[in-house]
Coordinates of C-alpha atoms and ligand atoms in Angstrom, one line a residue:
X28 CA 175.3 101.8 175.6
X29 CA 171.7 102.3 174.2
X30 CA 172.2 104.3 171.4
X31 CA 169.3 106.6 170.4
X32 CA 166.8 106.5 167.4
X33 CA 168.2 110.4 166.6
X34 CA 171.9 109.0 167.2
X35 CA 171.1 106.4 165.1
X36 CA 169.8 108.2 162.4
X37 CA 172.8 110.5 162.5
X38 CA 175.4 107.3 162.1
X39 CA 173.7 105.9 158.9
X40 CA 174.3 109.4 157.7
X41 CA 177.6 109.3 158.7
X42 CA 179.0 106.0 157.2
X43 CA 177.1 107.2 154.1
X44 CA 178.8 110.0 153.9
X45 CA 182.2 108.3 154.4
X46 CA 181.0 105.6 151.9
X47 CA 180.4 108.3 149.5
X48 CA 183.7 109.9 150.2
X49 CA 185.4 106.6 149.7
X50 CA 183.9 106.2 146.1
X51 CA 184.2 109.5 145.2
X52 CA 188.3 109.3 146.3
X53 CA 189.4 106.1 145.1
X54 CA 189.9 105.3 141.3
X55 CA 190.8 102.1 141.4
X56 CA 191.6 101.2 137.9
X57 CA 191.6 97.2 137.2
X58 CA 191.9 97.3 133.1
X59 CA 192.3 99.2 130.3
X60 CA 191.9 98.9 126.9
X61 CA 191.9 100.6 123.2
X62 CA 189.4 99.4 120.4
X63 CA 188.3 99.9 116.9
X64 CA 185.2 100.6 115.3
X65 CA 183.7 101.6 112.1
X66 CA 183.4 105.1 112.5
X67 CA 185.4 106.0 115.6
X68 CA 187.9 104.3 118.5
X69 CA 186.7 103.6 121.7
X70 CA 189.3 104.0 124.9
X71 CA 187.6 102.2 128.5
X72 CA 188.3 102.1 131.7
X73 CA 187.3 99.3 133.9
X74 CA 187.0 100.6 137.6
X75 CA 186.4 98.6 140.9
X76 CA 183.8 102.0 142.3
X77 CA 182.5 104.1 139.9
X78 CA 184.5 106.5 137.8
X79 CA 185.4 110.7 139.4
X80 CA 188.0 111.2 136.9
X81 CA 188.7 114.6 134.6
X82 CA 189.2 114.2 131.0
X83 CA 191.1 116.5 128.8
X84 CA 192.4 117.2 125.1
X85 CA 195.4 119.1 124.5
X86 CA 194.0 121.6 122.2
X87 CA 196.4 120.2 119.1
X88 CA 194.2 117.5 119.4
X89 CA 197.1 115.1 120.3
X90 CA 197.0 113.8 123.4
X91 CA 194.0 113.1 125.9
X92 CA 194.5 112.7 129.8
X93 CA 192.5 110.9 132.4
X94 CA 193.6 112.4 135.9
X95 CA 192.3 112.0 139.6
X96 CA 193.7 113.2 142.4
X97 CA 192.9 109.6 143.7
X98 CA 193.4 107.4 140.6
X99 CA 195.2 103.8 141.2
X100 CA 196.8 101.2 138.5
X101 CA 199.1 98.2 139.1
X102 CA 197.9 96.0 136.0
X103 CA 199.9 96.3 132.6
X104 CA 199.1 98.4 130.0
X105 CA 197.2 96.8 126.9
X106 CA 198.8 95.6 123.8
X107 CA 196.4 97.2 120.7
X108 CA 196.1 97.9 117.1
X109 CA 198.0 101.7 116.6
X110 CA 195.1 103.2 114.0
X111 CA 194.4 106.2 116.2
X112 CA 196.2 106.0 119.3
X113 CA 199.9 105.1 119.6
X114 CA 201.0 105.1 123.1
X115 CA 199.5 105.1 126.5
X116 CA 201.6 105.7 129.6
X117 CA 200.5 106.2 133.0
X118 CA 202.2 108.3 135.5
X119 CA 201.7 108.0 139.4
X120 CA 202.8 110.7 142.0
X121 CA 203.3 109.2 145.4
X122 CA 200.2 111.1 146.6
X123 CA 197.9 109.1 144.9
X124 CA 197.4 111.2 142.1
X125 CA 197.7 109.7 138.4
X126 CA 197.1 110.1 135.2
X127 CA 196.5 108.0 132.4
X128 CA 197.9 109.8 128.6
X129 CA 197.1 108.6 125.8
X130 CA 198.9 110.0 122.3
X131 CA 197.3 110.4 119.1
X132 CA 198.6 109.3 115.3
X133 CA 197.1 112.4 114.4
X134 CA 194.6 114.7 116.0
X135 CA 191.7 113.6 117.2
X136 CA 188.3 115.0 119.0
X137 CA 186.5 113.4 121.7
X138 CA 183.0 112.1 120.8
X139 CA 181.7 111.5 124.0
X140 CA 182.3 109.8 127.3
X141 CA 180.2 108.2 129.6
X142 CA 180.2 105.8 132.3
X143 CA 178.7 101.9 132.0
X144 CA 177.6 100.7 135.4
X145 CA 178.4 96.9 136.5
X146 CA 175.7 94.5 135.4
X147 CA 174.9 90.7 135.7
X148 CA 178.0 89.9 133.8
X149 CA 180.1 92.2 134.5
X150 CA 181.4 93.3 138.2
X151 CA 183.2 96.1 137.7
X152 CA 182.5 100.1 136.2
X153 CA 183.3 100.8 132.8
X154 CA 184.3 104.3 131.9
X155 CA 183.9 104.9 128.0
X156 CA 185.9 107.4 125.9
X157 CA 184.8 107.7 122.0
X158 CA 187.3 109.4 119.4
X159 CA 187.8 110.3 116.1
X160 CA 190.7 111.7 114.4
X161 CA 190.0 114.8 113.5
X162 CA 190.8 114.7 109.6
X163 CA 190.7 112.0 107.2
X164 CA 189.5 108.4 107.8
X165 CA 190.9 106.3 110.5
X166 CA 192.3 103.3 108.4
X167 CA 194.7 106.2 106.3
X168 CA 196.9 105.7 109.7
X169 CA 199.8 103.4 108.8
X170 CA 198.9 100.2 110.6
X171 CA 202.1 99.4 113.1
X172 CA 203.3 96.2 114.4
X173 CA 201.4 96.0 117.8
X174 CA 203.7 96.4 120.9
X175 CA 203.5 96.9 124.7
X176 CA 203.3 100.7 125.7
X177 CA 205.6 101.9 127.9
X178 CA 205.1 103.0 131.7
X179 CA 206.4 106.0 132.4
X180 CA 206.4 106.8 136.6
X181 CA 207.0 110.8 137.4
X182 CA 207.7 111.2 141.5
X183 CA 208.4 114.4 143.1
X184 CA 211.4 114.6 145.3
X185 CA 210.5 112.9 148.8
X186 CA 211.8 115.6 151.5
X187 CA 211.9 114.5 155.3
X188 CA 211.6 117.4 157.7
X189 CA 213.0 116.8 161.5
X190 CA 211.7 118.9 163.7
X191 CA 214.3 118.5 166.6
X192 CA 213.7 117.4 170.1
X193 CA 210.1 117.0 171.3
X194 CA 208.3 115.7 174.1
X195 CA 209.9 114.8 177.3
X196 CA 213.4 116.4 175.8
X197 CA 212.5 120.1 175.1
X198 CA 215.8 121.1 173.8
X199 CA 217.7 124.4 174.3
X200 CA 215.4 127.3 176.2
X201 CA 215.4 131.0 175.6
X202 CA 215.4 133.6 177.9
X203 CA 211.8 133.9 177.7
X204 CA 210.9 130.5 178.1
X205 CA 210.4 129.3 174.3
X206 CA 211.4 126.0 173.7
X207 CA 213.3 124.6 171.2
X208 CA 211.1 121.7 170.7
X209 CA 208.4 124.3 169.8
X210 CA 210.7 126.4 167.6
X211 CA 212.0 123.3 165.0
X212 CA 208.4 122.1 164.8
X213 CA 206.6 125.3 163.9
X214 CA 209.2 126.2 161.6
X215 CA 209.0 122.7 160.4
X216 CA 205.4 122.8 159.4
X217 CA 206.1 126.6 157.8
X218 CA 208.8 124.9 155.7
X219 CA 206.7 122.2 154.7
X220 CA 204.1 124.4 153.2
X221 CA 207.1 126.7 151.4
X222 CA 208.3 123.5 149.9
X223 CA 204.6 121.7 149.0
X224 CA 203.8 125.2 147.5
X225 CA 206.4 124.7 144.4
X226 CA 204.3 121.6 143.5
X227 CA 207.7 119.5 143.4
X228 CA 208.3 118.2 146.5
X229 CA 206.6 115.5 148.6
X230 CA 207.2 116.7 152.1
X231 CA 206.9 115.0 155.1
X232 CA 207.8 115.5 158.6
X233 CA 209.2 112.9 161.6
X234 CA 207.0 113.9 163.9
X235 CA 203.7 116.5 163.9
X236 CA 203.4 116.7 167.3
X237 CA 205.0 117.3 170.4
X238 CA 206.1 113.5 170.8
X239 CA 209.5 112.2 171.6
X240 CA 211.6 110.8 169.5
X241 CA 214.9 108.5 169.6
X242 CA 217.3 109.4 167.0
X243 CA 217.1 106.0 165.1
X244 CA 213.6 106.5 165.2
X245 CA 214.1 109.6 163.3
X246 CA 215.9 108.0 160.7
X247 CA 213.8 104.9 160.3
X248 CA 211.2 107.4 159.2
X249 CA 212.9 108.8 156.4
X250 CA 214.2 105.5 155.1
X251 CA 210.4 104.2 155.4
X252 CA 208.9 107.2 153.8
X253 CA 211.7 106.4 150.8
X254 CA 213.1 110.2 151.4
X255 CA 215.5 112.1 149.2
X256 CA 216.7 114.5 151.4
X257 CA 217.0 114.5 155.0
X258 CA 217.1 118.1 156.9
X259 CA 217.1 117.9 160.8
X260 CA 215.9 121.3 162.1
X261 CA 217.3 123.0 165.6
X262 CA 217.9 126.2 167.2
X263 CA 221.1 126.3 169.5
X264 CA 222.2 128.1 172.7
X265 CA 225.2 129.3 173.6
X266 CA 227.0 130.1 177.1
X267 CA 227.7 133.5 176.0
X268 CA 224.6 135.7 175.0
X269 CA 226.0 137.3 172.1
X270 CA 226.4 134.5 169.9
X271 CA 223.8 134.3 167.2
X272 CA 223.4 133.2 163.8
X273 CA 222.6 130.3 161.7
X274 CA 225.2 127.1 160.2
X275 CA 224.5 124.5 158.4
X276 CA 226.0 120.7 159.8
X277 CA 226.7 117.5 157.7
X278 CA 227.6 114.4 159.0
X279 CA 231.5 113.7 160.0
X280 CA 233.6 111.3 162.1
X281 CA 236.0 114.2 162.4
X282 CA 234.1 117.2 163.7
X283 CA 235.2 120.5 162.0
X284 CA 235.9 122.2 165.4
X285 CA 235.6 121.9 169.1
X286 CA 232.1 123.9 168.8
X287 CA 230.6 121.1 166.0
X288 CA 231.9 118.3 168.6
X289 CA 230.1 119.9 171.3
X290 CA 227.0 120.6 169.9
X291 CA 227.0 116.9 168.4
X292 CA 226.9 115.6 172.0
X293 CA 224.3 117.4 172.7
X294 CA 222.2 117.0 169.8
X295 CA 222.8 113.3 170.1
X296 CA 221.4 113.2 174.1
X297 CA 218.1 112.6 173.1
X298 CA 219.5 108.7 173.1
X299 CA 220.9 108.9 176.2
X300 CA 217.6 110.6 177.3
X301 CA 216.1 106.8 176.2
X302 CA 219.0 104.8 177.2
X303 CA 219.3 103.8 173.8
X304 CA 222.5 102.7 172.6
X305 CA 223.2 103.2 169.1
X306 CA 225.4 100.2 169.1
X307 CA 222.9 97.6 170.0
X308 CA 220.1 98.6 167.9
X309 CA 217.8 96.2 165.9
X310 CA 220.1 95.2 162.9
X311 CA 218.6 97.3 160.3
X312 CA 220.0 100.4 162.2
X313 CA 223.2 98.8 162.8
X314 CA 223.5 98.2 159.2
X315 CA 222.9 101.9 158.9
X316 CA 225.3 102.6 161.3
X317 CA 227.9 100.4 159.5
X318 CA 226.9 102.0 156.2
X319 CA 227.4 105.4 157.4
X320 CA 230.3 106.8 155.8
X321 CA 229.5 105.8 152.2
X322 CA 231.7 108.8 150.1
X323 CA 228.6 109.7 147.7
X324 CA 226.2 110.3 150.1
X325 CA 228.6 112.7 152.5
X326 CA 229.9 114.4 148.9
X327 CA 226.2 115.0 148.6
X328 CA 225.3 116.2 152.0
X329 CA 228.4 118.6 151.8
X330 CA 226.4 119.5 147.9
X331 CA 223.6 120.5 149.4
X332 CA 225.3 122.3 152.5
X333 CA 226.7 124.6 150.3
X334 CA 224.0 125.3 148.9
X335 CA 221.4 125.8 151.6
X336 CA 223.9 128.1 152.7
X337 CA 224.5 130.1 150.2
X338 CA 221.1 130.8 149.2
X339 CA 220.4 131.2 153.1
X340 CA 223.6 134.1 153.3
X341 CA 221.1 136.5 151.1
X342 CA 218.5 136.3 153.3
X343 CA 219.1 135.9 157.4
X344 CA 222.4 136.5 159.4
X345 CA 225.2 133.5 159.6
X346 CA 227.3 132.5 161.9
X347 CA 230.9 132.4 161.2
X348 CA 232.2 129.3 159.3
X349 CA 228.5 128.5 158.3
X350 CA 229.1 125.1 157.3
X351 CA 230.5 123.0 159.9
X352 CA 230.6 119.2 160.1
X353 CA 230.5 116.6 163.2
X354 CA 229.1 113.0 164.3
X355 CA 225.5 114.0 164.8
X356 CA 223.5 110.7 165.1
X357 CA 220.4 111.6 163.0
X358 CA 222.7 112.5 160.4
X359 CA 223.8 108.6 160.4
X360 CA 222.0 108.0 157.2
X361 CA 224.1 106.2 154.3
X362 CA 221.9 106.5 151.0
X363 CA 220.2 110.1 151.8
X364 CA 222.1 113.5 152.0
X365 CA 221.3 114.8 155.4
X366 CA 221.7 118.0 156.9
X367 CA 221.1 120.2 159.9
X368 CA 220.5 123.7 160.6
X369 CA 220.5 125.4 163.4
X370 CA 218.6 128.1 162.7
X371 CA 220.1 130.5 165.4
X372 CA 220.9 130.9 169.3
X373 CA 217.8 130.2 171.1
X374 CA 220.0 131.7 173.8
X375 CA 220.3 135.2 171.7
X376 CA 217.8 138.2 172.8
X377 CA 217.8 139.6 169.1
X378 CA 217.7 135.2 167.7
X379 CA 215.2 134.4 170.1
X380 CA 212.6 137.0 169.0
X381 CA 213.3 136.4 165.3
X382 CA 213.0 132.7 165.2
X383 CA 209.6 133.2 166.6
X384 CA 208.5 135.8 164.0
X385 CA 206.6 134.8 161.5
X386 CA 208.1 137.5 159.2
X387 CA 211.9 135.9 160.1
X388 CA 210.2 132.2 159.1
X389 CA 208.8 133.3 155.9
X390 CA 212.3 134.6 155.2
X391 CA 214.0 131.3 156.7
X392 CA 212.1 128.7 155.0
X393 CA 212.4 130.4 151.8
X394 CA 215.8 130.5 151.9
X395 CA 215.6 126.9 152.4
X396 CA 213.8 126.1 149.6
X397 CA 215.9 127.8 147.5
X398 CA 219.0 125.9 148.9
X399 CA 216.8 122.6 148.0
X400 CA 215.8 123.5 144.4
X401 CA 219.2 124.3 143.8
X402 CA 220.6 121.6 145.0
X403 CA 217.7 119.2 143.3
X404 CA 218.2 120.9 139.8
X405 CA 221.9 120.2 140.1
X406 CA 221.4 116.4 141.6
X407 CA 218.4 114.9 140.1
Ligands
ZN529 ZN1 218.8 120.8 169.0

């Protein structure tokens, strides 16, 4: 394809904009390190592009920051002489974000900072920090033995969202015609704004889309993504119209009534929809499958149950016996609590038109979040 001079002109543009992105993103740290001068201490930064990092002081003067919302560092931290500063740490949040601290003997100011660019030595960016302690002259600090600093990692709490069904399987159907496919995955994407918005949670969701999914598939995803929490999300019918309400499943070889067993073999046809058999799946899921019924991680689930449920009771109407238990396949996970909710009878006039309100989400997912939180501050 001839591609025009305009065309042209618009694809250098492009890839310079995406260039500048890139270096604008990406704080790729390769070094640090902590010196001493004369009159002041000097903290730098080697970096592979050149430096978009914020700088701050706590305002006793104690500790400075260096943050980015795109700031990497797998090299060690420097060994150096305590006079001014006596610990640097670095903590990394799984979103890229990190943020190098660096605490003070005493209180210090920040003389200036400024940014070396590579020369015909040296390949790589430098980003300069000069401080002073605020008081008093430098070499009054006691002079410690030098040692390693320590790395201190802070993660938020990975949280998989299911949204059930998709695809080719649509799940239960309304009266209307809404889909249940539709139903788990905008709720699914509600609840992964509630949970982002408390700044704890990493949240992520099996699928984003209306795709089809196998069950295993489902779970490979959370064990990839390193998850702590696993919440399927679905929205039942029911041959008679009056049943409504929302309950809460965990994972059991013994289902807690004829209705859990039921609803397990249904939930779990998405495998037969694929002709997968769980049995003869590549051996990591069979390992997962053998693995299934470690104690802690159902004693969790049933933790976390409760309390998804009882934060959920103040807020939208329950179905009798709330929390119920049966084999449900994407529950099959043996290191991550897993739950699943469904969230009410698809098959319900009064459920059908709430679980499509926003209003009735708002109220959902909150409820949910409160369940997590309280389940996280109790199981950290
Ligand atoms: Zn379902």
């Amino acid at each position: 394809m001839k591609i025009s001079y305009k065309n042209r002109a618009l694809l250098c543009i492009l890839s310079l904009l995406l260039l500048c992105a890139n270096v604008a993103w990406s704080n790729n740290v390769l070094g640090i390190r902590v010196g001493h001068h004369d009159t002041h201490a000097r903290i730098v930064l080697d970096t592979k592009q050149k430096p978009n990092v914020k700088i701050s002081l706590t305002e006793n003067g104690e500790e400075i920051s260096i943050s980015a919302s795109h700031l990497e560092f797998k090299g060690t931290l420097p060994i150096f002489s305590k006079k001014v500063i006596k610990n640097i740490a670095f903590h990394a949040l799984r979103t890229g974000a990190g943020t190098f601290k660096f605490q003070a003997v005493k209180p210090i100011k920040i003389i200036k900072s400024f940014t070396l660019p590579p020369s015909s030595t040296i390949s790589y960016y430098r980003y300069v920090i000069d401080i002073q302690p605020m008081t008093g002259k430098t070499s009054t600090a006691p002079l410690k033995k030098d040692t390693p600093s320590k790395i201190v990692s802070v993660h938020k709490k990975i949280i998989m969202i299911d949204p059930g069904h998709g695809g080719k399987d649509p799940g239960a159907q309304g009266r209307k015609g809404i889909l249940e496919k539709n139903v788990t995955l905008d709720i699914a994407r509600a609840l992964k704004e509630a949970l982002e918005r408390t700044n704890r949670y990493d949240v992520r969701l099996t699928r984003n889309d209306d795709c089809f999914l196998t069950l295993s598939n489902r779970i490979m995803r959370a064990r990839e993504a390193k998850a702590d929490f696993f919440i399927s999300l679905h929205a039942d019918s029911h041959p008679r119209a009056d049943t409504r309400g929302l309950s809460v499943y965990m994972l059991s070889k013994v289902a807690s009534d004829a209705e859990a067993e039921k609803l397990a073999i249904k939930e779990n046809k998405a495998d037969l929809m694929e002709g997968v058999n769980l049995n003869t799946e590549s051996p990591e899921v069979a390992h997962i499958l053998l693995d299934l019924m470690k104690r802690e991680t159902v004693n969790l689930s049933r933790k976390a149950a409760n309390a998804l449920v009882s934060k959920l009771r103040k807020r939208v109407l329950l179905l009798r016996n709330s929390i119920r238990s049966a084999d449900f396949a994407v529950l099959r996970t043996p290191d991550l609590p897993a739950v699943l909710i469904e969230m009410g009878y698809i098959s319900n006039k009064q459920d059908e038109i709430l679980l499509t309100s926003p209003a009735h989400q708002t109220k959902l997912c909150e409820g949910i979040r409160e369940g997590i939180d309280s389940y996280f501050s109790e199981h950290r």
